[in-house]
PDB file of C-alpha atoms and ligand atoms in Angstrom:
ATOM      1  CA  MET A 211      55.586  39.425 -20.280  1.00  0.00           C
ATOM      2  CA  GLN A 212      51.912  38.845 -20.900  1.00  0.00           C
ATOM      3  CA  LYS A 213      52.407  39.334 -24.597  1.00  0.00           C
ATOM      4  CA  TYR A 214      55.282  36.902 -24.566  1.00  0.00           C
ATOM      5  CA  LEU A 215      53.208  34.352 -22.688  1.00  0.00           C
ATOM      6  CA  ASN A 216      50.440  34.589 -25.229  1.00  0.00           C
ATOM      7  CA  VAL A 217      52.910  34.154 -28.030  1.00  0.00           C
ATOM      8  CA  LEU A 218      54.484  31.311 -26.150  1.00  0.00           C
ATOM      9  CA  LEU A 219      51.193  29.590 -25.485  1.00  0.00           C
ATOM     10  CA  PHE A 220      50.272  29.901 -29.097  1.00  0.00           C
ATOM     11  CA  LEU A 221      53.618  28.672 -30.257  1.00  0.00           C
ATOM     12  CA  MET A 222      53.727  25.883 -27.712  1.00  0.00           C
ATOM     13  CA  LEU A 223      50.734  24.477 -29.481  1.00  0.00           C
ATOM     14  CA  SER A 224      51.958  25.180 -32.930  1.00  0.00           C
ATOM     15  CA  ASN A 225      53.480  22.698 -35.221  1.00  0.00           C
ATOM     16  CA  PHE A 226      55.470  24.310 -37.940  1.00  0.00           C
ATOM     17  CA  GLY A 227      56.996  21.150 -39.245  1.00  0.00           C
ATOM     18  CA  ILE A 228      60.224  23.016 -39.953  1.00  0.00           C
ATOM     19  CA  PRO A 229      63.228  20.741 -39.809  1.00  0.00           C
ATOM     20  CA  ILE A 230      65.853  21.678 -37.272  1.00  0.00           C
ATOM     21  CA  VAL A 231      69.090  22.200 -39.103  1.00  0.00           C
ATOM     22  CA  SER A 232      70.937  24.392 -36.638  1.00  0.00           C
ATOM     23  CA  THR A 233      72.824  23.355 -33.570  1.00  0.00           C
ATOM     24  CA  ILE A 234      71.030  21.327 -30.950  1.00  0.00           C
ATOM     25  CA  ALA A 235      73.100  22.697 -28.123  1.00  0.00           C
ATOM     26  CA  ALA A 236      71.107  24.909 -25.816  1.00  0.00           C
ATOM     27  CA  ASP A 237      73.632  26.205 -23.378  1.00  0.00           C
ATOM     28  CA  GLY A 238      76.325  27.224 -25.785  1.00  0.00           C
ATOM     29  CA  THR A 239      78.412  24.182 -25.053  1.00  0.00           C
ATOM     30  CA  LYS A 240      77.776  21.935 -27.957  1.00  0.00           C
ATOM     31  CA  ALA A 241      79.814  19.141 -26.493  1.00  0.00           C
ATOM     32  CA  SER A 242      77.569  18.829 -23.471  1.00  0.00           C
ATOM     33  CA  LEU A 243      74.835  17.206 -25.497  1.00  0.00           C
ATOM     34  CA  THR A 244      75.093  13.914 -27.242  1.00  0.00           C
ATOM     35  CA  LEU A 245      72.869  12.364 -29.829  1.00  0.00           C
ATOM     36  CA  LYS A 246      73.483   8.741 -30.553  1.00  0.00           C
ATOM     37  CA  ARG A 247      74.105   8.342 -34.257  1.00  0.00           C
ATOM     38  CA  SER A 248      71.978   5.221 -34.435  1.00  0.00           C
ATOM     39  CA  ALA A 249      69.062   7.243 -33.160  1.00  0.00           C
ATOM     40  CA  HIS A 250      68.611   9.316 -36.294  1.00  0.00           C
ATOM     41  CA  PRO A 251      64.974  10.430 -36.595  1.00  0.00           C
ATOM     42  CA  THR A 252      64.507   8.894 -40.021  1.00  0.00           C
ATOM     43  CA  SER A 253      65.106   5.479 -38.510  1.00  0.00           C
ATOM     44  CA  MET A 254      62.700   5.866 -35.606  1.00  0.00           C
ATOM     45  CA  LYS A 255      61.679   2.346 -34.714  1.00  0.00           C
ATOM     46  CA  LEU A 256      58.122   1.337 -33.927  1.00  0.00           C
ATOM     47  CA  ILE A 257      58.110  -0.558 -30.627  1.00  0.00           C
ATOM     48  CA  GLU A 258      54.389  -1.279 -30.609  1.00  0.00           C
ATOM     49  CA  PRO A 259      51.403   0.600 -32.095  1.00  0.00           C
ATOM     50  CA  GLY A 260      51.613   4.227 -30.984  1.00  0.00           C
ATOM     51  CA  VAL A 261      54.957   3.717 -29.255  1.00  0.00           C
ATOM     52  CA  PHE A 262      58.220   4.732 -30.924  1.00  0.00           C
ATOM     53  CA  ASP A 263      61.863   4.532 -30.050  1.00  0.00           C
ATOM     54  CA  VAL A 264      62.284   8.312 -30.043  1.00  0.00           C
ATOM     55  CA  PRO A 265      65.878   9.585 -30.327  1.00  0.00           C
ATOM     56  CA  LEU A 266      67.187  10.991 -27.060  1.00  0.00           C
ATOM     57  CA  VAL A 267      69.514  13.944 -26.665  1.00  0.00           C
ATOM     58  CA  LEU A 268      70.894  14.326 -23.156  1.00  0.00           C
ATOM     59  CA  SER A 269      73.128  16.690 -21.263  1.00  0.00           C
ATOM     60  CA  LYS A 270      76.405  14.930 -20.684  1.00  0.00           C
ATOM     61  CA  SER A 271      75.852  14.473 -16.942  1.00  0.00           C
ATOM     62  CA  LEU A 272      72.579  12.661 -17.682  1.00  0.00           C
ATOM     63  CA  GLU A 273      74.144  10.221 -20.121  1.00  0.00           C
ATOM     64  CA  PRO A 274      74.471   7.417 -17.509  1.00  0.00           C
ATOM     65  CA  ARG A 275      70.688   7.534 -17.137  1.00  0.00           C
ATOM     66  CA  ARG A 276      69.953   7.107 -20.845  1.00  0.00           C
ATOM     67  CA  SER A 277      68.071   3.804 -20.419  1.00  0.00           C
ATOM     68  CA  GLU A 278      65.924   5.298 -17.651  1.00  0.00           C
ATOM     69  CA  PHE A 279      64.907   8.232 -19.886  1.00  0.00           C
ATOM     70  CA  ARG A 280      64.327   5.939 -22.843  1.00  0.00           C
ATOM     71  CA  GLN A 281      61.939   3.922 -20.664  1.00  0.00           C
ATOM     72  CA  ASN A 282      60.186   7.095 -19.466  1.00  0.00           C
ATOM     73  CA  VAL A 283      59.534   8.099 -23.068  1.00  0.00           C
ATOM     74  CA  ILE A 284      58.231   4.629 -23.944  1.00  0.00           C
ATOM     75  CA  ASP A 285      55.983   4.497 -20.873  1.00  0.00           C
ATOM     76  CA  ALA A 286      54.667   8.005 -21.534  1.00  0.00           C
ATOM     77  CA  GLN A 287      53.688   7.039 -25.080  1.00  0.00           C
ATOM     78  CA  LYS A 288      52.045   3.832 -23.814  1.00  0.00           C
ATOM     79  CA  LYS A 289      50.072   5.840 -21.323  1.00  0.00           C
ATOM     80  CA  LEU A 290      48.892   8.283 -23.966  1.00  0.00           C
ATOM     81  CA  ARG A 291      48.047   5.452 -26.343  1.00  0.00           C
ATOM     82  CA  ALA A 292      45.881   3.794 -23.660  1.00  0.00           C
ATOM     83  CA  PHE A 293      44.167   7.092 -22.918  1.00  0.00           C
ATOM     84  CA  ALA A 294      43.545   7.683 -26.637  1.00  0.00           C
ATOM     85  CA  LYS A 295      42.248   4.144 -27.078  1.00  0.00           C
ATOM     86  CA  SER A 296      39.732   4.486 -24.265  1.00  0.00           C
ATOM     87  CA  ASN A 297      38.288   7.522 -26.044  1.00  0.00           C
ATOM     88  CA  ALA A 298      38.320   6.173 -29.600  1.00  0.00           C
ATOM     89  CA  TRP A 299      41.241   8.424 -30.585  1.00  0.00           C
ATOM     90  CA  GLU A 300      43.630   5.545 -30.971  1.00  0.00           C
ATOM     91  CA  GLN A 301      44.334   6.156 -34.665  1.00  0.00           C
ATOM     92  CA  LEU A 302      45.460   9.671 -33.863  1.00  0.00           C
ATOM     93  CA  THR A 303      48.485   8.201 -32.094  1.00  0.00           C
ATOM     94  CA  ASP A 304      49.478   5.888 -34.947  1.00  0.00           C
ATOM     95  CA  LYS A 305      52.036   8.396 -36.180  1.00  0.00           C
ATOM     96  CA  PRO A 306      54.761   9.765 -33.894  1.00  0.00           C
ATOM     97  CA  LEU A 307      53.817  12.909 -31.976  1.00  0.00           C
ATOM     98  CA  ILE A 308      57.454  13.902 -31.564  1.00  0.00           C
ATOM     99  CA  LYS A 309      60.662  13.252 -33.425  1.00  0.00           C
ATOM    100  CA  ARG A 310      63.150  13.835 -30.633  1.00  0.00           C
ATOM    101  CA  VAL A 311      63.461  14.158 -26.856  1.00  0.00           C
ATOM    102  CA  GLU A 312      65.992  16.468 -25.215  1.00  0.00           C
ATOM    103  CA  VAL A 313      66.678  16.496 -21.476  1.00  0.00           C
ATOM    104  CA  TYR A 314      68.677  19.292 -19.858  1.00  0.00           C
ATOM    105  CA  ASP A 315      70.508  19.006 -16.569  1.00  0.00           C
ATOM    106  CA  THR A 316      70.022  22.701 -15.719  1.00  0.00           C
ATOM    107  CA  LYS A 317      67.135  25.130 -15.883  1.00  0.00           C
ATOM    108  CA  ASP A 318      69.434  27.600 -17.685  1.00  0.00           C
ATOM    109  CA  GLY A 319      70.134  25.043 -20.384  1.00  0.00           C
ATOM    110  CA  TRP A 320      66.418  24.486 -20.877  1.00  0.00           C
ATOM    111  CA  ASP A 321      65.637  28.223 -20.860  1.00  0.00           C
ATOM    112  CA  ASN A 322      68.287  28.791 -23.508  1.00  0.00           C
ATOM    113  CA  ARG A 323      66.758  26.078 -25.628  1.00  0.00           C
ATOM    114  CA  LEU A 324      63.383  27.797 -25.330  1.00  0.00           C
ATOM    115  CA  ARG A 325      65.010  31.087 -26.330  1.00  0.00           C
ATOM    116  CA  GLN A 326      66.400  29.445 -29.442  1.00  0.00           C
ATOM    117  CA  PHE A 327      62.834  28.838 -30.515  1.00  0.00           C
ATOM    118  CA  TYR A 328      61.795  32.416 -29.680  1.00  0.00           C
ATOM    119  CA  PRO A 329      64.806  34.639 -30.185  1.00  0.00           C
ATOM    120  CA  LYS A 330      62.657  37.779 -30.179  1.00  0.00           C
ATOM    121  CA  GLU A 331      59.857  37.040 -27.728  1.00  0.00           C
ATOM    122  CA  ALA A 332      61.715  35.333 -24.909  1.00  0.00           C
ATOM    123  CA  PRO A 333      61.937  37.418 -21.730  1.00  0.00           C
ATOM    124  CA  LYS A 334      65.058  37.643 -19.612  1.00  0.00           C
ATOM    125  CA  VAL A 335      63.490  35.494 -16.954  1.00  0.00           C
ATOM    126  CA  ILE A 336      61.444  32.455 -17.927  1.00  0.00           C
ATOM    127  CA  PRO A 337      59.141  31.326 -15.105  1.00  0.00           C
ATOM    128  CA  LYS A 338      60.743  28.802 -12.801  1.00  0.00           C
ATOM    129  CA  THR A 339      57.976  26.267 -13.217  1.00  0.00           C
ATOM    130  CA  PHE A 340      58.277  26.108 -17.018  1.00  0.00           C
ATOM    131  CA  SER A 341      59.850  22.705 -17.306  1.00  0.00           C
ATOM    132  CA  ALA A 342      58.888  21.136 -20.620  1.00  0.00           C
ATOM    133  CA  ALA A 343      57.506  21.952 -24.040  1.00  0.00           C
ATOM    134  CA  ILE A 344      57.186  20.576 -27.531  1.00  0.00           C
ATOM    135  CA  GLU A 345      58.394  22.745 -30.364  1.00  0.00           C
ATOM    136  CA  LYS A 346      58.876  21.729 -33.953  1.00  0.00           C
ATOM    137  CA  ASP A 347      58.146  18.157 -32.914  1.00  0.00           C
ATOM    138  CA  ILE A 348      60.913  18.225 -30.319  1.00  0.00           C
ATOM    139  CA  PHE A 349      60.041  17.496 -26.708  1.00  0.00           C
ATOM    140  CA  PHE A 350      62.512  19.206 -24.404  1.00  0.00           C
ATOM    141  CA  ALA A 351      62.505  19.176 -20.635  1.00  0.00           C
ATOM    142  CA  VAL A 352      64.621  19.825 -17.595  1.00  0.00           C
ATOM    143  CA  SER A 353      65.818  16.717 -15.781  1.00  0.00           C
ATOM    144  CA  PRO A 354      63.462  15.019 -13.292  1.00  0.00           C
ATOM    145  CA  ASP A 355      65.541  16.414 -10.425  1.00  0.00           C
ATOM    146  CA  VAL A 356      65.320  19.998 -11.647  1.00  0.00           C
ATOM    147  CA  TYR A 357      61.625  19.532 -12.397  1.00  0.00           C
ATOM    148  CA  LEU A 358      60.728  18.414  -8.894  1.00  0.00           C
ATOM    149  CA  LYS A 359      62.846  21.125  -7.340  1.00  0.00           C
ATOM    150  CA  ASN A 360      61.172  23.878  -9.379  1.00  0.00           C
ATOM    151  CA  TYR A 361      57.677  22.461  -9.401  1.00  0.00           C
ATOM    152  CA  PRO A 362      56.822  21.387  -5.850  1.00  0.00           C
ATOM    153  CA  ASP A 363      53.238  20.557  -6.928  1.00  0.00           C
ATOM    154  CA  GLY A 364      54.665  17.538  -8.703  1.00  0.00           C
ATOM    155  CA  LYS A 365      56.364  16.309  -5.559  1.00  0.00           C
ATOM    156  CA  ASP A 366      55.018  13.066  -4.097  1.00  0.00           C
ATOM    157  CA  GLU A 367      53.666  12.208  -7.515  1.00  0.00           C
ATOM    158  CA  PRO A 368      54.745   8.751  -8.638  1.00  0.00           C
ATOM    159  CA  ARG A 369      56.249   8.701 -12.143  1.00  0.00           C
ATOM    160  CA  ALA A 370      56.149  12.493 -12.256  1.00  0.00           C
ATOM    161  CA  PHE A 371      58.628  12.816 -15.130  1.00  0.00           C
ATOM    162  CA  GLU A 372      56.889  10.217 -17.267  1.00  0.00           C
ATOM    163  CA  LYS A 373      53.629  12.081 -16.662  1.00  0.00           C
ATOM    164  CA  LEU A 374      55.267  15.350 -17.671  1.00  0.00           C
ATOM    165  CA  ILE A 375      56.088  13.760 -21.037  1.00  0.00           C
ATOM    166  CA  THR A 376      52.561  12.355 -21.383  1.00  0.00           C
ATOM    167  CA  HIS A 377      51.181  15.820 -20.609  1.00  0.00           C
ATOM    168  CA  GLU A 378      53.056  17.418 -23.480  1.00  0.00           C
ATOM    169  CA  LEU A 379      52.150  14.572 -25.824  1.00  0.00           C
ATOM    170  CA  ALA A 380      48.509  15.036 -24.808  1.00  0.00           C
ATOM    171  CA  HIS A 381      48.648  18.622 -26.100  1.00  0.00           C
ATOM    172  CA  ARG A 382      49.788  17.260 -29.458  1.00  0.00           C
ATOM    173  CA  LEU A 383      47.007  14.672 -29.424  1.00  0.00           C
ATOM    174  CA  HIS A 384      44.510  17.426 -28.607  1.00  0.00           C
ATOM    175  CA  VAL A 385      45.693  19.348 -31.680  1.00  0.00           C
ATOM    176  CA  ARG A 386      45.106  16.240 -33.791  1.00  0.00           C
ATOM    177  CA  ILE A 387      41.633  15.761 -32.290  1.00  0.00           C
ATOM    178  CA  CYS A 388      40.903  19.335 -33.385  1.00  0.00           C
ATOM    179  CA  LYS A 389      42.232  18.460 -36.851  1.00  0.00           C
ATOM    180  CA  GLY A 390      45.045  20.934 -36.422  1.00  0.00           C
ATOM    181  CA  ASP A 391      42.746  23.871 -35.629  1.00  0.00           C
ATOM    182  CA  GLU A 392      44.169  25.164 -32.350  1.00  0.00           C
ATOM    183  CA  SER A 393      41.379  27.691 -31.968  1.00  0.00           C
ATOM    184  CA  LYS A 394      39.125  24.711 -31.222  1.00  0.00           C
ATOM    185  CA  MET A 395      41.077  23.641 -28.149  1.00  0.00           C
ATOM    186  CA  GLY A 396      39.039  25.799 -25.801  1.00  0.00           C
ATOM    187  CA  PRO A 397      40.189  28.129 -23.020  1.00  0.00           C
ATOM    188  CA  ILE A 398      43.508  27.604 -21.251  1.00  0.00           C
ATOM    189  CA  TRP A 399      42.010  25.930 -18.159  1.00  0.00           C
ATOM    190  CA  PHE A 400      40.381  23.475 -20.531  1.00  0.00           C
ATOM    191  CA  TRP A 401      43.343  22.490 -22.658  1.00  0.00           C
ATOM    192  CA  GLU A 402      45.724  22.396 -19.721  1.00  0.00           C
ATOM    193  CA  GLY A 403      43.089  20.484 -17.760  1.00  0.00           C
ATOM    194  CA  PHE A 404      42.816  18.073 -20.659  1.00  0.00           C
ATOM    195  CA  ALA A 405      46.554  17.382 -20.648  1.00  0.00           C
ATOM    196  CA  VAL A 406      46.667  17.014 -16.859  1.00  0.00           C
ATOM    197  CA  TYR A 407      43.708  14.630 -17.047  1.00  0.00           C
ATOM    198  CA  ALA A 408      45.199  12.608 -19.906  1.00  0.00           C
ATOM    199  CA  ALA A 409      48.483  12.263 -18.054  1.00  0.00           C
ATOM    200  CA  ASP A 410      46.727  11.404 -14.784  1.00  0.00           C
ATOM    201  CA  GLN A 411      48.714  14.165 -13.062  1.00  0.00           C
ATOM    202  CA  LEU A 412      48.085  15.816  -9.710  1.00  0.00           C
ATOM    203  CA  ASN A 413      45.357  13.368  -9.002  1.00  0.00           C
ATOM    204  CA  TYR A 414      45.883  13.072  -5.263  1.00  0.00           C
ATOM    205  CA  ASN A 415      44.681  15.417  -2.523  1.00  0.00           C
ATOM    206  CA  ARG A 416      42.577  17.222  -5.073  1.00  0.00           C
ATOM    207  CA  PRO A 417      41.427  20.542  -3.599  1.00  0.00           C
ATOM    208  CA  ASN A 418      37.744  21.108  -3.002  1.00  0.00           C
ATOM    209  CA  LEU A 419      36.701  24.184  -4.905  1.00  0.00           C
ATOM    210  CA  SER A 420      33.519  26.105  -4.263  1.00  0.00           C
ATOM    211  CA  GLU A 421      31.309  27.073  -7.187  1.00  0.00           C
ATOM    212  CA  ARG A 422      32.682  30.592  -6.870  1.00  0.00           C
ATOM    213  CA  GLU A 423      36.308  29.431  -7.011  1.00  0.00           C
ATOM    214  CA  ILE A 424      35.536  27.303 -10.056  1.00  0.00           C
ATOM    215  CA  TRP A 425      34.119  30.316 -11.865  1.00  0.00           C
ATOM    216  CA  ASN A 426      37.058  32.476 -10.845  1.00  0.00           C
ATOM    217  CA  ILE A 427      39.304  29.998 -12.637  1.00  0.00           C
ATOM    218  CA  VAL A 428      37.064  29.805 -15.694  1.00  0.00           C
ATOM    219  CA  ASP A 429      36.987  33.611 -15.935  1.00  0.00           C
ATOM    220  CA  ALA A 430      40.675  34.203 -15.156  1.00  0.00           C
ATOM    221  CA  LYS A 431      42.811  35.873 -17.795  1.00  0.00           C
ATOM    222  CA  GLU A 432      46.095  34.820 -16.247  1.00  0.00           C
ATOM    223  CA  ARG A 433      47.558  31.337 -16.256  1.00  0.00           C
ATOM    224  CA  GLY A 434      46.592  29.486 -13.075  1.00  0.00           C
ATOM    225  CA  SER A 435      47.339  26.394 -11.012  1.00  0.00           C
ATOM    226  CA  TYR A 436      47.306  23.053 -12.830  1.00  0.00           C
ATOM    227  CA  ARG A 437      46.054  21.411  -9.676  1.00  0.00           C
ATOM    228  CA  LYS A 438      42.966  23.625  -9.825  1.00  0.00           C
ATOM    229  CA  TYR A 439      42.594  23.231 -13.596  1.00  0.00           C
ATOM    230  CA  ASN A 440      42.371  19.502 -12.974  1.00  0.00           C
ATOM    231  CA  VAL A 441      39.477  19.994 -10.549  1.00  0.00           C
ATOM    232  CA  VAL A 442      37.619  22.411 -12.835  1.00  0.00           C
ATOM    233  CA  PHE A 443      38.136  20.159 -15.850  1.00  0.00           C
ATOM    234  CA  ARG A 444      36.711  17.166 -13.972  1.00  0.00           C
ATOM    235  CA  HIS A 445      33.868  19.217 -12.532  1.00  0.00           C
ATOM    236  CA  PHE A 446      32.393  19.961 -15.961  1.00  0.00           C
ATOM    237  CA  LEU A 447      33.398  16.622 -17.449  1.00  0.00           C
ATOM    238  CA  LYS A 448      30.847  15.027 -15.122  1.00  0.00           C
ATOM    239  CA  LYS A 449      28.135  17.002 -16.878  1.00  0.00           C
ATOM    240  CA  THR A 450      28.884  15.562 -20.333  1.00  0.00           C
ATOM    241  CA  ASP A 451      28.198  12.245 -22.021  1.00  0.00           C
ATOM    242  CA  SER A 452      31.810  11.571 -22.842  1.00  0.00           C
ATOM    243  CA  LEU A 453      35.236  13.119 -22.961  1.00  0.00           C
ATOM    244  CA  SER A 454      34.999  13.332 -26.710  1.00  0.00           C
ATOM    245  CA  ASP A 455      31.712  15.243 -26.412  1.00  0.00           C
ATOM    246  CA  TYR A 456      33.350  17.561 -23.856  1.00  0.00           C
ATOM    247  CA  VAL A 457      36.332  18.238 -26.129  1.00  0.00           C
ATOM    248  CA  SER A 458      34.137  19.123 -29.077  1.00  0.00           C
ATOM    249  CA  ARG A 459      31.955  21.399 -26.898  1.00  0.00           C
ATOM    250  CA  ALA A 460      35.036  23.280 -25.750  1.00  0.00           C
ATOM    251  CA  GLY A 461      35.794  24.212 -29.348  1.00  0.00           C
ATOM    252  CA  LYS A 462      32.399  25.770 -29.963  1.00  0.00           C
ATOM    253  CA  PRO A 463      31.639  29.483 -29.580  1.00  0.00           C
ATOM    254  CA  ASP A 464      28.852  28.790 -27.068  1.00  0.00           C
ATOM    255  CA  PHE A 465      31.041  26.808 -24.674  1.00  0.00           C
ATOM    256  CA  MET A 466      30.725  29.448 -21.934  1.00  0.00           C
ATOM    257  CA  GLN A 467      26.951  29.454 -22.198  1.00  0.00           C
ATOM    258  CA  TRP A 468      26.949  25.692 -21.938  1.00  0.00           C
ATOM    259  CA  LEU A 469      29.109  25.781 -18.792  1.00  0.00           C
ATOM    260  CA  LYS A 470      26.776  28.333 -17.206  1.00  0.00           C
ATOM    261  CA  LYS A 471      23.700  26.346 -18.095  1.00  0.00           C
ATOM    262  CA  GLU A 472      25.135  23.137 -16.690  1.00  0.00           C
ATOM    263  CA  SER A 473      26.136  24.943 -13.522  1.00  0.00           C
ATOM    264  CA  LYS A 474      22.620  26.219 -12.957  1.00  0.00           C
ATOM    265  CA  GLU A 475      21.141  22.815 -13.506  1.00  0.00           C
ATOM    266  CA  GLY A 476      23.650  21.406 -11.011  1.00  0.00           C
TER     267      GLY A 476
HETATM  268 ZN1   ZN B1321      50.482  21.949 -20.667  1.00  0.00          ZN
END
């Protein structure tokens, strides 16, 4: 499982640029997904700078909500564009970060889609909270209803699904900031914290963490709570000149030493 997760984490951040030529059906029932012909990726329309009319592939039962999902994708891109702009990364969102969005009405459908990307590595049981990813420039997620059911932390969060999309897009932006070098994205709490921060997720009732708890999260080998990552990310952000400075520090080999030094100096 751990090995798979590492592979997954690596691959989740990878961009192979391989065109998808095989079936897009994830649950074995090809007919349950529909892609509007007019929405062919090569004709992706620019709505405004950094915001594209990304083709949508939906489970059949979600088809009546197509305009709602289309708006979610537009709003998520707008949100990321604004975030990028406020940090002088605007140009990095000039080109589309994804070429397609797929929304699945069941967790099984989504899990099967993930398995298509990792036929060898995928475990029998994919964690319940895994709800969205970007692979080969395709964003795929469970429906908002399934998401909130499986990820109670996102409950009570306004625009939770839109933020989930922004979160995944933020990972892609982060890769571009690092000029494609994923080894410069820092430790997991950092790059997940970055995406949570960019998407303005889980930003209510933030837990108070002691210095000790913060360090437990920094030192942890296992994947942890996004709610806590958000707090840790913001904790050290306060000690830097800018977000851009913080992001470049995280990619350096002495990042840990820097964190320790800043902690001592309070
Ligand atoms: Zn993430």
